[in-house]
Amino acid sequence: MKDILRSDKLMLVHSDIRGPVFQEALKMEKAGEKVLKLNTGNPGKFGFGLPDSIRNALEGHLDEAVAYCDLKGMPNARAAIKAYHESTGIEHVDENNIFIGNGVSEVVSMLTTAFLNSSDEILVPCPCYSIWPNCTYIAGAVPVHYTCDEKANWYPDVDDIKKKITPRTRAILIINPNNPTGAVYPREILEQIADIAREHDLAIFSDEIYDRLVMDGITHTPMASVAPDLLVVTMNGLSKSHIICGFRCGWMVITGPTEKAKDFIEGIVALASMRLCSNALMQLVIPAALEDKASTEAMMVPGGRLFEQREAACRAMDESRELTYVKNRAAFYMFPKFDAQKHNITDDRKFAYDLLKAKKILIVPGSGFDYMTPDHFRIVMLPEPDELYRAMAEISDFLETYKQN
Ligand SMILES: Cc1ncc(COP(=O)(O)O)c(C=O)c1O
């Protein structure tokens, strides 16, 4: 029998978050070594407990999730999602234009499949969380990266977005709050991006899965609230805010001139009906979770785990001679920088591998987020403050003597 190769559609798909360095970490663990895995944003692995609101919403209700449910999602779950998004300032959310999926990951895939034709272009941030370019490739389209500027708090560089528009551009993606930088975009930047979309008749995709995980008194502004006249697809979900990554619970909300997008929305309906419905069990928790703001907020304020862990990581980097960073204002990611020239680093995946072998700490190299220079990496700030502080100090210590040749 001939070797069987992957489909051409997957040739450009890559995921360093669970890539070869991660595989090596698994091997080390199997051999009995203890590895600190800072590669995935999976709070349940770091002792974050299930909120009572979620446990209570499930207890005694399992029978309600036995049958296939509505292909768009359970009506009461979609009603709760509508109420939630309207409470954040998005006008006129129609429950018929809400689609619940098995995580945001699934709805991103449905969106890109239903929206993009071959050779269409979509503007995506650099650095970018990899599911977006990957789903774009699978749809046969082209992700074109625009710069998020480290010197400007990692905000999108609006002039760069303008420069990258071509006759093939169909949409602009923003990830706000951002993974991997933890930036939260101010209203003015969103307005400028909306102006560009308006001028060039583009849709906006806005991944806002971290909108409830903000710190430092910052308020998150939903893109759809500043651009009610544009077709905006907002993604959100409960994986992170309610520590239920494993439940697979996400959704998209399509707002704006949806009457002009009827055919595209029918395409989404076709895809949603192909998989019958998304997991009904997790939909049972959506109304209670969206009511329960307190359990998320408690993690984000002084004394809360995510706040204190961020402070510990920053303390270690402030003391480091090797690392610089822009403090994240949301989520639990940062994208620190090192001096690649000084260490002769040309291959950041090799840097990640060498760090893993020397210090038993797993990070994701910047190239895993399509970053263009080999001088960044992403950390996930989920271990308890002391452990995270030590890990960041270890990474800095490793860099002190590291050289690639
Ligand atoms: C920006 C962003 N979007 C989407 C996802 C996928 O989330 P889900 O667990 O809902 O599939 C993640 C997960 O880390 C993410 O960081």
PDB file of C-alpha atoms in Angstrom, residues 172-381:
ATOM      1  CA  ILE A 172     -11.132  42.006   9.154  1.00  0.00           C
ATOM      2  CA  LEU A 173     -10.597  39.823  12.215  1.00  0.00           C
ATOM      3  CA  ILE A 174      -9.899  41.325  15.603  1.00  0.00           C
ATOM      4  CA  ILE A 175      -9.197  39.292  18.728  1.00  0.00           C
ATOM      5  CA  ASN A 176     -10.126  41.545  21.628  1.00  0.00           C
ATOM      6  CA  PRO A 177      -9.079  40.921  24.390  1.00  0.00           C
ATOM      7  CA  ASN A 178      -6.181  39.402  22.574  1.00  0.00           C
ATOM      8  CA  ASN A 179      -4.487  36.046  22.672  1.00  0.00           C
ATOM      9  CA  PRO A 180      -1.428  35.986  22.842  1.00  0.00           C
ATOM     10  CA  THR A 181      -0.803  39.590  23.958  1.00  0.00           C
ATOM     11  CA  GLY A 182      -3.540  40.158  26.557  1.00  0.00           C
ATOM     12  CA  ALA A 183      -4.251  43.616  25.071  1.00  0.00           C
ATOM     13  CA  VAL A 184      -7.692  45.218  25.323  1.00  0.00           C
ATOM     14  CA  TYR A 185      -8.441  47.669  22.511  1.00  0.00           C
ATOM     15  CA  PRO A 186      -9.742  51.173  23.192  1.00  0.00           C
ATOM     16  CA  ARG A 187     -12.939  52.359  21.562  1.00  0.00           C
ATOM     17  CA  GLU A 188     -11.077  54.767  19.202  1.00  0.00           C
ATOM     18  CA  ILE A 189      -9.123  51.909  17.615  1.00  0.00           C
ATOM     19  CA  LEU A 190     -12.343  49.929  17.134  1.00  0.00           C
ATOM     20  CA  GLU A 191     -13.961  52.972  15.518  1.00  0.00           C
ATOM     21  CA  GLN A 192     -11.042  53.373  13.137  1.00  0.00           C
ATOM     22  CA  ILE A 193     -11.223  49.708  12.146  1.00  0.00           C
ATOM     23  CA  ALA A 194     -14.985  50.043  11.640  1.00  0.00           C
ATOM     24  CA  ASP A 195     -14.367  53.067   9.373  1.00  0.00           C
ATOM     25  CA  ILE A 196     -12.031  50.997   7.207  1.00  0.00           C
ATOM     26  CA  ALA A 197     -14.568  48.154   7.021  1.00  0.00           C
ATOM     27  CA  ARG A 198     -17.287  50.672   6.078  1.00  0.00           C
ATOM     28  CA  GLU A 199     -15.175  52.251   3.362  1.00  0.00           C
ATOM     29  CA  HIS A 200     -14.248  48.915   1.776  1.00  0.00           C
ATOM     30  CA  ASP A 201     -17.515  47.044   2.392  1.00  0.00           C
ATOM     31  CA  LEU A 202     -15.895  44.426   4.638  1.00  0.00           C
ATOM     32  CA  ALA A 203     -17.354  42.245   7.353  1.00  0.00           C
ATOM     33  CA  ILE A 204     -15.764  42.221  10.809  1.00  0.00           C
ATOM     34  CA  PHE A 205     -15.122  39.069  12.804  1.00  0.00           C
ATOM     35  CA  SER A 206     -14.560  39.835  16.470  1.00  0.00           C
ATOM     36  CA  ASP A 207     -13.321  37.073  18.758  1.00  0.00           C
ATOM     37  CA  GLU A 208     -14.261  38.274  22.238  1.00  0.00           C
ATOM     38  CA  ILE A 209     -14.011  35.045  24.217  1.00  0.00           C
ATOM     39  CA  TYR A 210     -12.015  36.901  26.922  1.00  0.00           C
ATOM     40  CA  ASP A 211     -14.390  39.880  27.268  1.00  0.00           C
ATOM     41  CA  ARG A 212     -15.248  39.076  30.902  1.00  0.00           C
ATOM     42  CA  LEU A 213     -11.612  38.454  31.900  1.00  0.00           C
ATOM     43  CA  VAL A 214     -10.455  42.070  32.109  1.00  0.00           C
ATOM     44  CA  MET A 215      -8.345  43.684  34.836  1.00  0.00           C
ATOM     45  CA  ASP A 216      -7.229  47.073  36.118  1.00  0.00           C
ATOM     46  CA  GLY A 217     -10.684  48.666  35.929  1.00  0.00           C
ATOM     47  CA  ILE A 218     -10.708  48.495  32.135  1.00  0.00           C
ATOM     48  CA  THR A 219     -14.058  48.131  30.372  1.00  0.00           C
ATOM     49  CA  HIS A 220     -14.251  45.949  27.300  1.00  0.00           C
ATOM     50  CA  THR A 221     -16.038  47.457  24.294  1.00  0.00           C
ATOM     51  CA  PRO A 222     -17.689  44.982  21.935  1.00  0.00           C
ATOM     52  CA  MET A 223     -16.949  45.701  18.261  1.00  0.00           C
ATOM     53  CA  ALA A 224     -20.603  45.180  17.297  1.00  0.00           C
ATOM     54  CA  SER A 225     -21.595  47.994  19.676  1.00  0.00           C
ATOM     55  CA  VAL A 226     -19.483  50.544  17.768  1.00  0.00           C
ATOM     56  CA  ALA A 227     -20.457  49.235  14.324  1.00  0.00           C
ATOM     57  CA  PRO A 228     -24.201  48.471  14.380  1.00  0.00           C
ATOM     58  CA  ASP A 229     -24.388  49.284  10.652  1.00  0.00           C
ATOM     59  CA  LEU A 230     -21.768  46.665   9.674  1.00  0.00           C
ATOM     60  CA  LEU A 231     -21.968  42.910   9.446  1.00  0.00           C
ATOM     61  CA  VAL A 232     -20.154  41.863  12.615  1.00  0.00           C
ATOM     62  CA  VAL A 233     -19.764  38.276  13.746  1.00  0.00           C
ATOM     63  CA  THR A 234     -18.965  38.214  17.463  1.00  0.00           C
ATOM     64  CA  MET A 235     -17.542  35.057  19.021  1.00  0.00           C
ATOM     65  CA  ASN A 236     -17.835  34.295  22.700  1.00  0.00           C
ATOM     66  CA  GLY A 237     -17.953  31.305  25.030  1.00  0.00           C
ATOM     67  CA  LEU A 238     -17.562  29.940  28.518  1.00  0.00           C
ATOM     68  CA  SER A 239     -14.334  27.903  28.295  1.00  0.00           C
ATOM     69  CA  LYS A 240     -12.227  30.464  30.134  1.00  0.00           C
ATOM     70  CA  SER A 241     -14.619  32.718  32.043  1.00  0.00           C
ATOM     71  CA  HIS A 242     -16.240  29.716  33.752  1.00  0.00           C
ATOM     72  CA  ILE A 243     -13.324  27.239  33.690  1.00  0.00           C
ATOM     73  CA  ILE A 244     -15.146  24.747  31.465  1.00  0.00           C
ATOM     74  CA  CYS A 245     -12.777  24.312  28.503  1.00  0.00           C
ATOM     75  CA  GLY A 246     -13.685  20.626  28.422  1.00  0.00           C
ATOM     76  CA  PHE A 247     -17.425  21.268  28.137  1.00  0.00           C
ATOM     77  CA  ARG A 248     -16.897  22.827  24.673  1.00  0.00           C
ATOM     78  CA  CYS A 249     -19.250  25.774  24.891  1.00  0.00           C
ATOM     79  CA  GLY A 250     -19.049  28.727  22.498  1.00  0.00           C
ATOM     80  CA  TRP A 251     -21.219  30.699  20.119  1.00  0.00           C
ATOM     81  CA  MET A 252     -21.327  33.337  17.412  1.00  0.00           C
ATOM     82  CA  VAL A 253     -23.727  36.226  17.099  1.00  0.00           C
ATOM     83  CA  ILE A 254     -24.290  37.842  13.706  1.00  0.00           C
ATOM     84  CA  THR A 255     -25.420  41.473  13.866  1.00  0.00           C
ATOM     85  CA  GLY A 256     -25.807  44.433  11.523  1.00  0.00           C
ATOM     86  CA  PRO A 257     -27.447  44.346   8.086  1.00  0.00           C
ATOM     87  CA  THR A 258     -28.267  40.631   8.337  1.00  0.00           C
ATOM     88  CA  GLU A 259     -30.981  40.901   5.651  1.00  0.00           C
ATOM     89  CA  LYS A 260     -28.101  41.439   3.204  1.00  0.00           C
ATOM     90  CA  ALA A 261     -26.407  38.323   4.548  1.00  0.00           C
ATOM     91  CA  LYS A 262     -29.343  35.918   4.310  1.00  0.00           C
ATOM     92  CA  ASP A 263     -27.605  33.546   1.954  1.00  0.00           C
ATOM     93  CA  PHE A 264     -24.438  33.401   4.048  1.00  0.00           C
ATOM     94  CA  ILE A 265     -26.538  32.773   7.174  1.00  0.00           C
ATOM     95  CA  GLU A 266     -28.356  29.964   5.341  1.00  0.00           C
ATOM     96  CA  GLY A 267     -24.883  28.534   4.698  1.00  0.00           C
ATOM     97  CA  ILE A 268     -24.216  28.528   8.440  1.00  0.00           C
ATOM     98  CA  VAL A 269     -27.594  26.844   8.989  1.00  0.00           C
ATOM     99  CA  ALA A 270     -26.614  24.156   6.475  1.00  0.00           C
ATOM    100  CA  LEU A 271     -23.337  23.505   8.335  1.00  0.00           C
ATOM    101  CA  ALA A 272     -25.039  23.536  11.744  1.00  0.00           C
ATOM    102  CA  SER A 273     -27.667  21.082  10.572  1.00  0.00           C
ATOM    103  CA  MET A 274     -25.006  18.743   9.135  1.00  0.00           C
ATOM    104  CA  ARG A 275     -23.762  18.150  12.674  1.00  0.00           C
ATOM    105  CA  LEU A 276     -27.367  17.919  13.986  1.00  0.00           C
ATOM    106  CA  CYS A 277     -26.784  20.063  17.078  1.00  0.00           C
ATOM    107  CA  SER A 278     -23.975  20.980  19.414  1.00  0.00           C
ATOM    108  CA  ASN A 279     -23.534  19.207  22.736  1.00  0.00           C
ATOM    109  CA  ALA A 280     -26.788  19.819  24.582  1.00  0.00           C
ATOM    110  CA  LEU A 281     -25.424  19.150  28.084  1.00  0.00           C
ATOM    111  CA  MET A 282     -23.192  22.219  28.072  1.00  0.00           C
ATOM    112  CA  GLN A 283     -26.007  24.402  26.779  1.00  0.00           C
ATOM    113  CA  LEU A 284     -27.872  23.761  30.028  1.00  0.00           C
ATOM    114  CA  VAL A 285     -25.329  25.908  31.881  1.00  0.00           C
ATOM    115  CA  ILE A 286     -25.362  28.949  29.596  1.00  0.00           C
ATOM    116  CA  PRO A 287     -28.164  30.969  31.289  1.00  0.00           C
ATOM    117  CA  ALA A 288     -26.733  30.441  34.782  1.00  0.00           C
ATOM    118  CA  ALA A 289     -23.172  31.149  33.671  1.00  0.00           C
ATOM    119  CA  LEU A 290     -24.066  34.423  32.001  1.00  0.00           C
ATOM    120  CA  GLU A 291     -25.888  35.478  35.171  1.00  0.00           C
ATOM    121  CA  ASP A 292     -22.855  34.553  37.260  1.00  0.00           C
ATOM    122  CA  LYS A 293     -20.441  37.423  36.710  1.00  0.00           C
ATOM    123  CA  ALA A 294     -19.077  37.240  40.246  1.00  0.00           C
ATOM    124  CA  SER A 295     -17.031  34.046  39.899  1.00  0.00           C
ATOM    125  CA  THR A 296     -15.118  35.475  36.918  1.00  0.00           C
ATOM    126  CA  GLU A 297     -14.651  38.921  38.447  1.00  0.00           C
ATOM    127  CA  ALA A 298     -13.261  37.413  41.649  1.00  0.00           C
ATOM    128  CA  MET A 299     -10.267  36.053  39.674  1.00  0.00           C
ATOM    129  CA  MET A 300      -9.467  39.412  38.070  1.00  0.00           C
ATOM    130  CA  VAL A 301      -9.122  41.739  41.059  1.00  0.00           C
ATOM    131  CA  PRO A 302      -6.325  42.096  43.660  1.00  0.00           C
ATOM    132  CA  GLY A 303      -6.324  38.910  45.740  1.00  0.00           C
ATOM    133  CA  GLY A 304      -7.841  36.942  42.835  1.00  0.00           C
ATOM    134  CA  ARG A 305      -5.760  34.238  41.207  1.00  0.00           C
ATOM    135  CA  LEU A 306      -5.449  35.628  37.690  1.00  0.00           C
ATOM    136  CA  PHE A 307      -4.590  39.094  38.945  1.00  0.00           C
ATOM    137  CA  GLU A 308      -1.975  37.865  41.434  1.00  0.00           C
ATOM    138  CA  GLN A 309      -0.452  35.461  38.914  1.00  0.00           C
ATOM    139  CA  ARG A 310      -0.076  38.258  36.398  1.00  0.00           C
ATOM    140  CA  GLU A 311       1.603  40.395  39.074  1.00  0.00           C
ATOM    141  CA  ALA A 312       4.004  37.574  39.944  1.00  0.00           C
ATOM    142  CA  ALA A 313       5.004  37.047  36.296  1.00  0.00           C
ATOM    143  CA  CYS A 314       5.567  40.789  35.879  1.00  0.00           C
ATOM    144  CA  ARG A 315       7.681  40.935  39.065  1.00  0.00           C
ATOM    145  CA  ALA A 316       9.955  38.209  37.751  1.00  0.00           C
ATOM    146  CA  MET A 317      10.298  39.941  34.391  1.00  0.00           C
ATOM    147  CA  ASP A 318      10.979  43.310  36.035  1.00  0.00           C
ATOM    148  CA  GLU A 319      13.905  41.656  37.822  1.00  0.00           C
ATOM    149  CA  SER A 320      15.115  39.968  34.627  1.00  0.00           C
ATOM    150  CA  ARG A 321      17.978  41.285  32.519  1.00  0.00           C
ATOM    151  CA  GLU A 322      16.757  39.222  29.583  1.00  0.00           C
ATOM    152  CA  LEU A 323      13.005  39.726  29.231  1.00  0.00           C
ATOM    153  CA  THR A 324      10.852  42.721  28.394  1.00  0.00           C
ATOM    154  CA  TYR A 325       7.070  42.726  28.183  1.00  0.00           C
ATOM    155  CA  VAL A 326       3.892  44.713  27.762  1.00  0.00           C
ATOM    156  CA  LYS A 327       1.630  44.050  30.728  1.00  0.00           C
ATOM    157  CA  ASN A 328      -1.549  42.228  29.742  1.00  0.00           C
ATOM    158  CA  ARG A 329      -4.808  43.864  30.741  1.00  0.00           C
ATOM    159  CA  ALA A 330      -7.010  40.827  30.242  1.00  0.00           C
ATOM    160  CA  ALA A 331      -7.030  37.050  29.919  1.00  0.00           C
ATOM    161  CA  PHE A 332      -3.982  35.165  31.175  1.00  0.00           C
ATOM    162  CA  TYR A 333      -1.444  35.453  28.406  1.00  0.00           C
ATOM    163  CA  MET A 334       1.629  37.549  27.826  1.00  0.00           C
ATOM    164  CA  PHE A 335       3.992  37.688  24.879  1.00  0.00           C
ATOM    165  CA  PRO A 336       7.424  38.592  26.328  1.00  0.00           C
ATOM    166  CA  LYS A 337      10.408  39.547  24.204  1.00  0.00           C
ATOM    167  CA  PHE A 338      14.088  38.639  24.353  1.00  0.00           C
ATOM    168  CA  ASP A 339      17.077  39.859  22.398  1.00  0.00           C
ATOM    169  CA  ALA A 340      17.380  37.319  19.582  1.00  0.00           C
ATOM    170  CA  GLN A 341      20.527  38.918  18.187  1.00  0.00           C
ATOM    171  CA  LYS A 342      22.410  38.775  21.479  1.00  0.00           C
ATOM    172  CA  HIS A 343      21.642  35.054  21.788  1.00  0.00           C
ATOM    173  CA  ASN A 344      22.014  34.369  18.085  1.00  0.00           C
ATOM    174  CA  ILE A 345      18.491  32.959  18.066  1.00  0.00           C
ATOM    175  CA  THR A 346      17.263  32.352  14.537  1.00  0.00           C
ATOM    176  CA  ASP A 347      14.885  29.498  15.296  1.00  0.00           C
ATOM    177  CA  ASP A 348      12.444  30.146  18.130  1.00  0.00           C
ATOM    178  CA  ARG A 349      11.095  26.583  18.021  1.00  0.00           C
ATOM    179  CA  LYS A 350      14.607  25.388  18.826  1.00  0.00           C
ATOM    180  CA  PHE A 351      14.703  27.937  21.643  1.00  0.00           C
ATOM    181  CA  ALA A 352      11.461  26.454  23.025  1.00  0.00           C
ATOM    182  CA  TYR A 353      12.866  22.933  22.684  1.00  0.00           C
ATOM    183  CA  ASP A 354      16.171  23.792  24.368  1.00  0.00           C
ATOM    184  CA  LEU A 355      14.345  25.569  27.206  1.00  0.00           C
ATOM    185  CA  LEU A 356      12.147  22.530  27.709  1.00  0.00           C
ATOM    186  CA  LYS A 357      15.134  20.198  27.909  1.00  0.00           C
ATOM    187  CA  ALA A 358      17.149  22.453  30.219  1.00  0.00           C
ATOM    188  CA  LYS A 359      14.446  23.788  32.567  1.00  0.00           C
ATOM    189  CA  LYS A 360      11.460  21.481  32.011  1.00  0.00           C
ATOM    190  CA  ILE A 361       9.269  24.462  31.174  1.00  0.00           C
ATOM    191  CA  LEU A 362       7.075  24.376  28.086  1.00  0.00           C
ATOM    192  CA  ILE A 363       6.249  27.656  26.335  1.00  0.00           C
ATOM    193  CA  VAL A 364       4.942  28.404  22.836  1.00  0.00           C
ATOM    194  CA  PRO A 365       7.401  30.189  20.511  1.00  0.00           C
ATOM    195  CA  GLY A 366       6.212  33.377  18.796  1.00  0.00           C
ATOM    196  CA  SER A 367       6.243  31.657  15.410  1.00  0.00           C
ATOM    197  CA  GLY A 368       3.324  29.556  16.702  1.00  0.00           C
ATOM    198  CA  PHE A 369       1.345  32.794  16.433  1.00  0.00           C
ATOM    199  CA  ASP A 370       2.824  33.651  13.020  1.00  0.00           C
ATOM    200  CA  TYR A 371       5.043  36.288  14.616  1.00  0.00           C
ATOM    201  CA  MET A 372       7.624  37.420  12.081  1.00  0.00           C
ATOM    202  CA  THR A 373      10.814  37.585  14.188  1.00  0.00           C
ATOM    203  CA  PRO A 374      12.169  34.793  16.455  1.00  0.00           C
ATOM    204  CA  ASP A 375      12.254  36.929  19.598  1.00  0.00           C
ATOM    205  CA  HIS A 376       8.984  36.354  21.455  1.00  0.00           C
ATOM    206  CA  PHE A 377       7.170  33.576  23.224  1.00  0.00           C
ATOM    207  CA  ARG A 378       3.784  33.176  24.860  1.00  0.00           C
ATOM    208  CA  ILE A 379       3.316  32.294  28.481  1.00  0.00           C
ATOM    209  CA  VAL A 380       0.088  31.134  30.048  1.00  0.00           C
ATOM    210  CA  MET A 381      -0.156  32.608  33.536  1.00  0.00           C
TER     211      MET A 381
END
